[in-house]
PDB file of C-alpha atoms and ligand atoms in Angstrom:
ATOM      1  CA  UNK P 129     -13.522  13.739 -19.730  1.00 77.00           C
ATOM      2  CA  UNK P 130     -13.595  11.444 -16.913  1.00 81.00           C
ATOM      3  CA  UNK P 131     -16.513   9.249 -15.190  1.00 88.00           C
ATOM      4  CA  UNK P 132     -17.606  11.031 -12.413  1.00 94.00           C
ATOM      5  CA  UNK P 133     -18.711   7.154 -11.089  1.00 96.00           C
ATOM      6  CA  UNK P 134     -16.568   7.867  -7.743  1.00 98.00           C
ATOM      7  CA  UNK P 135     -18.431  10.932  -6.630  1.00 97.00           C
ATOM      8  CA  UNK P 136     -18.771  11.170  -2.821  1.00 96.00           C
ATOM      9  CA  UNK P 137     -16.560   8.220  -2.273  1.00 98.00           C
ATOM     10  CA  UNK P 138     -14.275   8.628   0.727  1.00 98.00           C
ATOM     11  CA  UNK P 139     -11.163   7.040  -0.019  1.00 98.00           C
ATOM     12  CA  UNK P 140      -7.501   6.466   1.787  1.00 99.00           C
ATOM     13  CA  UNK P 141      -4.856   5.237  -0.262  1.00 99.00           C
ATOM     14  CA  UNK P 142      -1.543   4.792   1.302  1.00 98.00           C
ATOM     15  CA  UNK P 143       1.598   5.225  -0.820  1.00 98.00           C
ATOM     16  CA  UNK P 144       5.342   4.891  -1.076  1.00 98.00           C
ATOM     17  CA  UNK P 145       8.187   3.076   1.511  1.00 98.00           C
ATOM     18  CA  UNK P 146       8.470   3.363   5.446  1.00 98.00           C
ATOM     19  CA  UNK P 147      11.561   4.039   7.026  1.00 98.00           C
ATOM     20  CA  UNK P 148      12.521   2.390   9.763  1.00 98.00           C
ATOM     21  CA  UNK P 149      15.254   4.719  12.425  1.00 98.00           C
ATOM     22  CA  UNK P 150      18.120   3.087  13.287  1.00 97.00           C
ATOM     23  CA  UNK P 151      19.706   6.796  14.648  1.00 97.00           C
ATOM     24  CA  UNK P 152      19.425   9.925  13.565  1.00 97.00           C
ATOM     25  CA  UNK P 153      20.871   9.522  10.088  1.00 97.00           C
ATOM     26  CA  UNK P 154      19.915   5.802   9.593  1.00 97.00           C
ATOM     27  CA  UNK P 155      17.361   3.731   8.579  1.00 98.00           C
ATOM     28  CA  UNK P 156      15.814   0.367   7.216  1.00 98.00           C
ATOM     29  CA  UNK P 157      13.712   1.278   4.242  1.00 97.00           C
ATOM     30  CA  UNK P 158      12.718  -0.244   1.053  1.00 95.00           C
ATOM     31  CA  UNK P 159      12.430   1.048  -2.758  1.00 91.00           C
ATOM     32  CA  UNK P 160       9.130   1.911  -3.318  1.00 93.00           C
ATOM     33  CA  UNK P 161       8.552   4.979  -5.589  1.00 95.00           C
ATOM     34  CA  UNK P 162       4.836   5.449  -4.885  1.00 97.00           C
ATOM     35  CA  UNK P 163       4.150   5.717  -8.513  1.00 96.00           C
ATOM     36  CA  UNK P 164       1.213   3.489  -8.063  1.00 95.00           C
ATOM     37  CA  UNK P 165      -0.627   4.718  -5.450  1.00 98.00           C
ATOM     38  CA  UNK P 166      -0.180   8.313  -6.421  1.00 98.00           C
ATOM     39  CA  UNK P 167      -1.586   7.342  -9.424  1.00 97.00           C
ATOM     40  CA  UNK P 168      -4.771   5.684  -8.130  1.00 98.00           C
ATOM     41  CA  UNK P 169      -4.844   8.999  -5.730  1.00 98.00           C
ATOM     42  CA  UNK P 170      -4.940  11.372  -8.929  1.00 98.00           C
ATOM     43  CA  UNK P 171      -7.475   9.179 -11.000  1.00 98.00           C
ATOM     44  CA  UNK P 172     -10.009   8.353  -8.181  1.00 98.00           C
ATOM     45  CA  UNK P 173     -10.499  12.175  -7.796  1.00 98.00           C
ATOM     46  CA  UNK P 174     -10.624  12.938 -11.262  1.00 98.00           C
ATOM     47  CA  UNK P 175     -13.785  10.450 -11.097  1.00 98.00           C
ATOM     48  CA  UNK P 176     -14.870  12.324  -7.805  1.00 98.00           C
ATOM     49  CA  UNK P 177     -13.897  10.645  -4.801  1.00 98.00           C
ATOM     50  CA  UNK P 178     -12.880  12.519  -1.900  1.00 98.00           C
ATOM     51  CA  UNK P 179      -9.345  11.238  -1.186  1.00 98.00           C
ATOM     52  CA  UNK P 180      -6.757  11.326   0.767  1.00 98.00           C
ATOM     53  CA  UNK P 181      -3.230  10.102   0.263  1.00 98.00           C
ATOM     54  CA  UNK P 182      -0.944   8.951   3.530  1.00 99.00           C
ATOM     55  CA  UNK P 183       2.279   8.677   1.946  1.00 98.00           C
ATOM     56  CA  UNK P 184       6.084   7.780   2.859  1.00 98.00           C
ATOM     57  CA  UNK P 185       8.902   8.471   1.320  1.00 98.00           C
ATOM     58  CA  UNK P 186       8.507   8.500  -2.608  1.00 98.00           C
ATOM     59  CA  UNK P 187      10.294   9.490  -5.683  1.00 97.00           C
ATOM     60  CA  UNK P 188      10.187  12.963  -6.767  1.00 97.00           C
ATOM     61  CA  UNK P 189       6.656  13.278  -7.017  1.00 98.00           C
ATOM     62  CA  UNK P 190       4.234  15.807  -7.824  1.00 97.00           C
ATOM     63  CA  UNK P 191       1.014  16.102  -5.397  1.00 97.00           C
ATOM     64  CA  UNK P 192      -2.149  14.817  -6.971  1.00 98.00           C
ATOM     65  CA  UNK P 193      -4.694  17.587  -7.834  1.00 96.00           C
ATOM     66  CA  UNK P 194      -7.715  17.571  -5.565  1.00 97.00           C
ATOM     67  CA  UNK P 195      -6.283  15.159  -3.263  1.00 98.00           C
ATOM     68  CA  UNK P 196      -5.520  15.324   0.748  1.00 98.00           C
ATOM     69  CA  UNK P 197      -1.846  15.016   0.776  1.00 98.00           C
ATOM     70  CA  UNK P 198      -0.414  13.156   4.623  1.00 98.00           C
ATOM     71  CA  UNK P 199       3.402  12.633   4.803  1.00 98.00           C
ATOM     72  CA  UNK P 200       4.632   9.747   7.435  1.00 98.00           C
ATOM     73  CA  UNK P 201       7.724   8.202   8.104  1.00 98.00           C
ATOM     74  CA  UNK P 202       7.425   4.909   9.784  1.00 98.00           C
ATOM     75  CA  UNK P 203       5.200   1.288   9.501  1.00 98.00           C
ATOM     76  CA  UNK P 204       3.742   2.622  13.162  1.00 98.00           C
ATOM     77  CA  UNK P 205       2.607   6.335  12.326  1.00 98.00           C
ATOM     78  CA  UNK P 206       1.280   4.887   8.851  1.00 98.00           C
ATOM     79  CA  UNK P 207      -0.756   2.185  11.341  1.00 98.00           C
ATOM     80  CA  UNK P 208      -2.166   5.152  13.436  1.00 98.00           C
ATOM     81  CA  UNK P 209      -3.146   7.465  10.210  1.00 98.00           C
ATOM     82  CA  UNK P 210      -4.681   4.440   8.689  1.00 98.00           C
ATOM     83  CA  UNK P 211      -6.840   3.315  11.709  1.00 98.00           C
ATOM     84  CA  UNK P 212      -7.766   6.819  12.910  1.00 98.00           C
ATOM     85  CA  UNK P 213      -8.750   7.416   8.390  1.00 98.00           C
ATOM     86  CA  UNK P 214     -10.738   4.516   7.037  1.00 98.00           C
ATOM     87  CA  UNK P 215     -13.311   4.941  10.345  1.00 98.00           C
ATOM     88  CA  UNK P 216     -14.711   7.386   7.368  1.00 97.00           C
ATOM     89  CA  UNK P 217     -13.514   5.515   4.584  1.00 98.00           C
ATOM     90  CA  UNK P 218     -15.143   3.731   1.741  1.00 98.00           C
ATOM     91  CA  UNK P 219     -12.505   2.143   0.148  1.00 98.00           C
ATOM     92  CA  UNK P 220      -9.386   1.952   2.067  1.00 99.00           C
ATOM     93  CA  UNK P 221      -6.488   1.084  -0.565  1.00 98.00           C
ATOM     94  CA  UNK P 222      -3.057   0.060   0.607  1.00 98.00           C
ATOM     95  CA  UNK P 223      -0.354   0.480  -1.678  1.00 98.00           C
ATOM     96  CA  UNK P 224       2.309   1.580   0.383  1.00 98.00           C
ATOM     97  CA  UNK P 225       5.502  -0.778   0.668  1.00 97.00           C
ATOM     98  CA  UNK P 226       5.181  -1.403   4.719  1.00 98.00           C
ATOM     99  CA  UNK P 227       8.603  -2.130   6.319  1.00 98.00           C
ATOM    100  CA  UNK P 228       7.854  -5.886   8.022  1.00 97.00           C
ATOM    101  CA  UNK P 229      10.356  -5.312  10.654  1.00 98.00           C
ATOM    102  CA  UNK P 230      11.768  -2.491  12.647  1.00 98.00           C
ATOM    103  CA  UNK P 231      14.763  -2.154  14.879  1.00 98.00           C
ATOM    104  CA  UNK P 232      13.840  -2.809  18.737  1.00 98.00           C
ATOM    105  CA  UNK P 233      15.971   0.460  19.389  1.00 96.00           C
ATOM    106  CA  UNK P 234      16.386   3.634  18.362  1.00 96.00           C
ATOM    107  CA  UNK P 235      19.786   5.872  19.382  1.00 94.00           C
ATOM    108  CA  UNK P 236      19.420   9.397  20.041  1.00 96.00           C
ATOM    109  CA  UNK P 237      22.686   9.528  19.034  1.00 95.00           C
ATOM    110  CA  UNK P 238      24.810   8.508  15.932  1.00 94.00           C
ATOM    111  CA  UNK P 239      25.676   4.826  16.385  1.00 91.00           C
ATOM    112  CA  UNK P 240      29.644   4.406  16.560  1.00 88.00           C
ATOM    113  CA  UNK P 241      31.952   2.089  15.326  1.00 83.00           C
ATOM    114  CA  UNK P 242      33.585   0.160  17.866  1.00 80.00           C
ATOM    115  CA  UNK P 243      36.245  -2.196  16.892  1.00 84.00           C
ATOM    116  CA  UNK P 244      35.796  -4.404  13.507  1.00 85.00           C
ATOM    117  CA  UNK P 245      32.934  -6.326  14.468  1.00 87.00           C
ATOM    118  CA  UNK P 246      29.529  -4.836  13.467  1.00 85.00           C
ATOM    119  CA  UNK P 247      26.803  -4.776  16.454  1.00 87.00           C
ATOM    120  CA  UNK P 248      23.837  -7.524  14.937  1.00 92.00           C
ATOM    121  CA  UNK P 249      20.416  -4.833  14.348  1.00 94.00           C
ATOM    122  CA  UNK P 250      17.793  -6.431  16.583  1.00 98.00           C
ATOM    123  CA  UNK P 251      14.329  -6.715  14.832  1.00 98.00           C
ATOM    124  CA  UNK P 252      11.178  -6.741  15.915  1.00 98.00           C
ATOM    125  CA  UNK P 253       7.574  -7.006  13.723  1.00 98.00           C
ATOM    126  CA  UNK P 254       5.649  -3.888  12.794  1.00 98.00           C
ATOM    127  CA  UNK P 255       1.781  -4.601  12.613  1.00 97.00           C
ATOM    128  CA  UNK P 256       0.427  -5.743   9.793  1.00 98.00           C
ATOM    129  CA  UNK P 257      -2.113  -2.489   8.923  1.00 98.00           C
ATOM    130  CA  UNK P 258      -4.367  -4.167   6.164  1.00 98.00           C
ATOM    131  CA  UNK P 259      -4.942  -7.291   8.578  1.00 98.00           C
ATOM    132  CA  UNK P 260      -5.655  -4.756  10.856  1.00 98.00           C
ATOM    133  CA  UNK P 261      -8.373  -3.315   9.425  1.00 98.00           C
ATOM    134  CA  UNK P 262     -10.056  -6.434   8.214  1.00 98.00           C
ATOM    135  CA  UNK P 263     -10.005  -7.768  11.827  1.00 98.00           C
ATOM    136  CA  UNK P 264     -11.386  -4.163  12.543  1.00 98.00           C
ATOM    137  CA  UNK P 265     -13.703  -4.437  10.215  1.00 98.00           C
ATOM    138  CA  UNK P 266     -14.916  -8.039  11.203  1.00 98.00           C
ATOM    139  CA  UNK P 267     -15.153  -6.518  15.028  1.00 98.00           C
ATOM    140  CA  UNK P 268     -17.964  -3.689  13.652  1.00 98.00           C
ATOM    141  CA  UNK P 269     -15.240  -1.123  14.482  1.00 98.00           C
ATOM    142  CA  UNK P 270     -15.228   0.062  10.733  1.00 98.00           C
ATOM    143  CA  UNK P 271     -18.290  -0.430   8.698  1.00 98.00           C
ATOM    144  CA  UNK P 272     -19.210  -3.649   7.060  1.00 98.00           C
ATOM    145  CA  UNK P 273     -19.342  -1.514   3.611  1.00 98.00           C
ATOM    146  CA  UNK P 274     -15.860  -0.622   3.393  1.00 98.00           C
ATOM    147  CA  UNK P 275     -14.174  -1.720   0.339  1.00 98.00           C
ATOM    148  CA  UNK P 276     -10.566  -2.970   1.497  1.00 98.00           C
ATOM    149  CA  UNK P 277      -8.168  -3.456  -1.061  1.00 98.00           C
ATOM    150  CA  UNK P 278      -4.722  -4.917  -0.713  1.00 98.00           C
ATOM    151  CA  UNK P 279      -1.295  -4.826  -3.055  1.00 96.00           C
ATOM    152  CA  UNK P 280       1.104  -8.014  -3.331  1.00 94.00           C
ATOM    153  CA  UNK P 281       4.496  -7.719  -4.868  1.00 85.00           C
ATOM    154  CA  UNK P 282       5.830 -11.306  -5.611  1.00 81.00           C
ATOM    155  CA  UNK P 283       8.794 -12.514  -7.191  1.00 74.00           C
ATOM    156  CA  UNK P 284       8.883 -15.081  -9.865  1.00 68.00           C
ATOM    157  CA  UNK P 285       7.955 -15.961 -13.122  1.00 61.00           C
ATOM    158  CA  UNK P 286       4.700 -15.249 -14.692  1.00 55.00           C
ATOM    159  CA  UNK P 287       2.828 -18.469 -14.245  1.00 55.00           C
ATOM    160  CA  UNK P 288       4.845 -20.322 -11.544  1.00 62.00           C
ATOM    161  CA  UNK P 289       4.682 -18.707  -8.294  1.00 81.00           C
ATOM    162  CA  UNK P 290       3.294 -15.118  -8.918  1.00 85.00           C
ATOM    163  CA  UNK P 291      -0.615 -15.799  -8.783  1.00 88.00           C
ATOM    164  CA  UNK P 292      -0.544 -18.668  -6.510  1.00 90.00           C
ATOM    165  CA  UNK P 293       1.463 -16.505  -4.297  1.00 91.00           C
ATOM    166  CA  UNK P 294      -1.550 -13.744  -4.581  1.00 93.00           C
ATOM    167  CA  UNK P 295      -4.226 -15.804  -4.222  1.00 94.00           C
ATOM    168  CA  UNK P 296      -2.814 -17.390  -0.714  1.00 95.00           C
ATOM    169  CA  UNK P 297      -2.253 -13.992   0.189  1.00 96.00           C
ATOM    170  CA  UNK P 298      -5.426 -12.671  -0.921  1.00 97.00           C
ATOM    171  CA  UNK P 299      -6.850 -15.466   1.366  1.00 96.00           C
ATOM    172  CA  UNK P 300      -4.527 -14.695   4.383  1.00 96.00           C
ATOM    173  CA  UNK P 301      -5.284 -10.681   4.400  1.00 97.00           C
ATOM    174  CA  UNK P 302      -8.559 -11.448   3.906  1.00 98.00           C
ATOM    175  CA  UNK P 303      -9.242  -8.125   2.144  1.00 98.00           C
ATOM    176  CA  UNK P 304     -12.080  -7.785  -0.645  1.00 98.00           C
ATOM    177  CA  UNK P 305      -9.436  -7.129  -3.711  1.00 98.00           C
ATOM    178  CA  UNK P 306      -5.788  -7.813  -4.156  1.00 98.00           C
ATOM    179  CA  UNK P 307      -4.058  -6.323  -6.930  1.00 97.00           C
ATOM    180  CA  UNK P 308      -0.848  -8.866  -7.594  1.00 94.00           C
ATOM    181  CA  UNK P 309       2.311  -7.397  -8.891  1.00 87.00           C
ATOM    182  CA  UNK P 310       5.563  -9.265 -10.922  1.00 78.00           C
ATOM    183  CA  UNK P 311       8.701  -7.730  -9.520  1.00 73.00           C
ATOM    184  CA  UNK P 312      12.426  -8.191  -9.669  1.00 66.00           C
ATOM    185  CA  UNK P 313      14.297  -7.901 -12.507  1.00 62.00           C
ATOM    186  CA  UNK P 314      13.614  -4.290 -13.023  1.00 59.00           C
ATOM    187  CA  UNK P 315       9.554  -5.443 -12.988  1.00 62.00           C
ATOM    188  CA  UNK P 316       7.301  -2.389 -10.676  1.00 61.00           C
ATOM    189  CA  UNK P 317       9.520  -0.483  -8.177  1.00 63.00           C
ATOM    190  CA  UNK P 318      10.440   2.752  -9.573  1.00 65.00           C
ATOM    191  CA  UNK P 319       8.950   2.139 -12.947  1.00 70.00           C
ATOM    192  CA  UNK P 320       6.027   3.606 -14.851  1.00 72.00           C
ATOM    193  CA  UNK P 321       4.573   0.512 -16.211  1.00 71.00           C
ATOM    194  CA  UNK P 322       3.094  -2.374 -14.446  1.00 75.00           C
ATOM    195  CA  UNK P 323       1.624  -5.686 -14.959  1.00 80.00           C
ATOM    196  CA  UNK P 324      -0.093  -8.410 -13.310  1.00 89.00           C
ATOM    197  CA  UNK P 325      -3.316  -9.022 -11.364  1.00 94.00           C
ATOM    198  CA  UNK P 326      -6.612  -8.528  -9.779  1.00 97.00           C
ATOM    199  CA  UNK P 327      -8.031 -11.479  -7.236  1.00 97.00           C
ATOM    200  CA  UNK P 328     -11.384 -10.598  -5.376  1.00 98.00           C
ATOM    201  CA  UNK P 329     -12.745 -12.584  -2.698  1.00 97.00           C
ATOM    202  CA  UNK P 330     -15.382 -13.378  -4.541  1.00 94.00           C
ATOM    203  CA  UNK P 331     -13.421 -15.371  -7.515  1.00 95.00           C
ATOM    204  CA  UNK P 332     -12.490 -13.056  -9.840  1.00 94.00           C
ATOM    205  CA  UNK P 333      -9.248 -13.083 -11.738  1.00 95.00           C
ATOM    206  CA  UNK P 334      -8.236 -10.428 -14.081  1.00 94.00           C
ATOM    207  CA  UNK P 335      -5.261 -10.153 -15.767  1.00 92.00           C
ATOM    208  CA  UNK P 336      -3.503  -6.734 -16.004  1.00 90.00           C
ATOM    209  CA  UNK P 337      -1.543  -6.513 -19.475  1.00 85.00           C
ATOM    210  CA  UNK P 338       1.308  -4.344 -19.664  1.00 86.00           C
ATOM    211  CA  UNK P 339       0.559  -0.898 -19.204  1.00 89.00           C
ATOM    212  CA  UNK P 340       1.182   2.638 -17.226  1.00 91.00           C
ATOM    213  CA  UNK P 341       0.528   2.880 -13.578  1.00 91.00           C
ATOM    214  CA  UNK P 342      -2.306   5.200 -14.444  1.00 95.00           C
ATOM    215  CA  UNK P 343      -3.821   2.822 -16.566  1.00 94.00           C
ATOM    216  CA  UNK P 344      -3.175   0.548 -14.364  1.00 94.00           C
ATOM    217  CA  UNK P 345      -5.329   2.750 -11.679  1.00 96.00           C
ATOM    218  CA  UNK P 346      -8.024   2.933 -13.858  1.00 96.00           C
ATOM    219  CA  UNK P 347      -8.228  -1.140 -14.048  1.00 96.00           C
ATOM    220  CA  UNK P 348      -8.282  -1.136 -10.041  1.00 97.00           C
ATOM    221  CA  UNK P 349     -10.530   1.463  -9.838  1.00 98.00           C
ATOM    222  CA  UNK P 350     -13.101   0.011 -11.930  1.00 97.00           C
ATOM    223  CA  UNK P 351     -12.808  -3.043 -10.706  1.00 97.00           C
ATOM    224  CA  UNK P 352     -13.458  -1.403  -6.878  1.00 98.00           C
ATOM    225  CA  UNK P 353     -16.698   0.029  -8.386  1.00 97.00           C
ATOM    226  CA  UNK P 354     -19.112  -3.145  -8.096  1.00 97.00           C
ATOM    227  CA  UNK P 355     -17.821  -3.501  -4.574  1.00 97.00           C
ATOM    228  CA  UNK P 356     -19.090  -0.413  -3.093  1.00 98.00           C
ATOM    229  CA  UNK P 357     -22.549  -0.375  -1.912  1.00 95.00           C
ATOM    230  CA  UNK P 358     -25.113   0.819  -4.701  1.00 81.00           C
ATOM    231  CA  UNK P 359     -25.937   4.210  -2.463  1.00 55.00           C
ATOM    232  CA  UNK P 360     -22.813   5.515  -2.849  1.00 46.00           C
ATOM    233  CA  UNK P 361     -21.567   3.836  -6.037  1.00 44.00           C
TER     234      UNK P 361
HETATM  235  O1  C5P I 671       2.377  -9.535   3.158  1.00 77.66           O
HETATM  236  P1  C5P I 671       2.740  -8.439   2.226  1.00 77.66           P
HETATM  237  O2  C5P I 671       3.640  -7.408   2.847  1.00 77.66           O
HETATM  238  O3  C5P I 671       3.249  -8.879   0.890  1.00 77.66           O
HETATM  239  O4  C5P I 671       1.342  -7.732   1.928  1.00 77.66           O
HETATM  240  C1  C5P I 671       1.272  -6.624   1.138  1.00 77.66           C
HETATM  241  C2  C5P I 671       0.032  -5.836   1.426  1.00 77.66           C
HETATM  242  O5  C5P I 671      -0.150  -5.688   2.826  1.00 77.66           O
HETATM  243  C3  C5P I 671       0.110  -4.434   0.892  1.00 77.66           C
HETATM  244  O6  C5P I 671      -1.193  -3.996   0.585  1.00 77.66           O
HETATM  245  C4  C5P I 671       0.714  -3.670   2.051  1.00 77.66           C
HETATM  246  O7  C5P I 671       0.416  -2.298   1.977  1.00 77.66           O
HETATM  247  C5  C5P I 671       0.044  -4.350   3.215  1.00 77.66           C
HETATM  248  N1  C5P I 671       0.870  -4.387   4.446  1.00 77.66           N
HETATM  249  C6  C5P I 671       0.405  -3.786   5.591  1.00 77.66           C
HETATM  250  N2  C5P I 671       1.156  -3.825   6.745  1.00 77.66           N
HETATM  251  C7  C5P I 671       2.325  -4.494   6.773  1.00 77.66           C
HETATM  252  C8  C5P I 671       2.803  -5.133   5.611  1.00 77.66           C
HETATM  253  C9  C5P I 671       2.055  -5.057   4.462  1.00 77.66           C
HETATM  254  O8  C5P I 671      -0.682  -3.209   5.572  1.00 77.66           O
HETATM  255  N3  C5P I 671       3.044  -4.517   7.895  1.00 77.66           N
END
């Protein structure tokens, strides 16, 4: 049996890669599986939230029971699901693996070769979503209760790098909890286990041992609990 501690909580949890159009058949995208946050999807409603998943593209798999399942496809429509969603949110989670940058153009047609030399891809920044909604948040547009909750995936080794990386990020985002992964070297993308991290802005460091993504979930979830407001926690 699970804790039924989540009951009534609204909560958006993004999952999974963008993908970025180059043409019709191309596109900048990243490897994210969405293991992770559609396991935090499928154990917040088990414990009674009301959720609902926005997710990209994702390894083969299944839906979460219970849960409000919204496919997108690019940084941009995952921005306007995620600002139009966490007006009623609780906890807003973002675990999705947002493309940075996206081309400045998009052919209708198949780009062509031409000649030897490649054409250079012209960038240009996609908005940062969980900044967004902190600043949002800050501006009264979402309420001063919601829980946001942010993912970092940092390369290096276990004690150099990784946490300091988190906690400047943590900082930077300026979201309420920041769960900090290891990757590289086979570490988080596409895997069922994960390790590292839990920073809230209030000082609190938890270590994650080795473990599945759904026990991982669990960890975050609980650790979300104290956050929300006692009326609805
Ligand atoms: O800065 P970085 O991309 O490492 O931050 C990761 C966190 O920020 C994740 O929670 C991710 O979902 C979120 N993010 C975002 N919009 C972006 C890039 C990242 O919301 N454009």
């Amino acid at each position: 049996a699970f804790p039924r501690d989540l009951t009534g909580v609204k909560m958006v949890v993004s999952a999974g890669g963008t993908r970025e159009p180059l043409d019709p058949v191309r596109y900048l995208g990243n490897r994210s599986s969405g293991k992770q946050g559609y396991a935090l999807a499928r154990a917040a409603a088990q414990r009674g939230a009301e959720v609902t998943l926005v997710a990209g593209s994702v390894a083969d798999l299944a839906p979460p029971a219970a849960v409000e399942l919204v496919r997108i496809r690019t940084a941009e429509d995952l921005a306007a699901e995620m600002r139009k969603r966490a007006v009623d949110a609780d906890v807003v989670i973002m675990a999705a693996a947002v493309a940075d940058f996206r081309p400045v153009n998009f052919s209708d047609s198949k780009i062509k070769k031409k000649g030897t030399d490649p054409d250079p891809i012209e960038l240009t920044t996609n908005p940062d979503i969980l900044r967004e909604l902190v600043t949002a948040r800050s501006a009264g547009e979402l309420s001063s209760e919601t829980v946001l909750v942010g993912f970092a995936a940092e390369t290096g080794d276990e004690n150099g790098g990784v946490l300091d990386h988190g906690r400047e990020k943590l900082a930077r985002k300026g979201c309420d909890l920041l769960v900090v992964n290891a990757v590289g070297d086979g570490k988080a993308f596409g895997t069922d286990d994960n390790t590292g991290w839990i920073l809230t802005a209030d000082g609190h460091e938890t270590a994650l041992p080795l473990g599945t993504k759904t026990l991982m979930a669990t960890r975050i979830l609980d650790a979300v609990t104290p956050l929300l407001p006692t009326s609805s926690g």
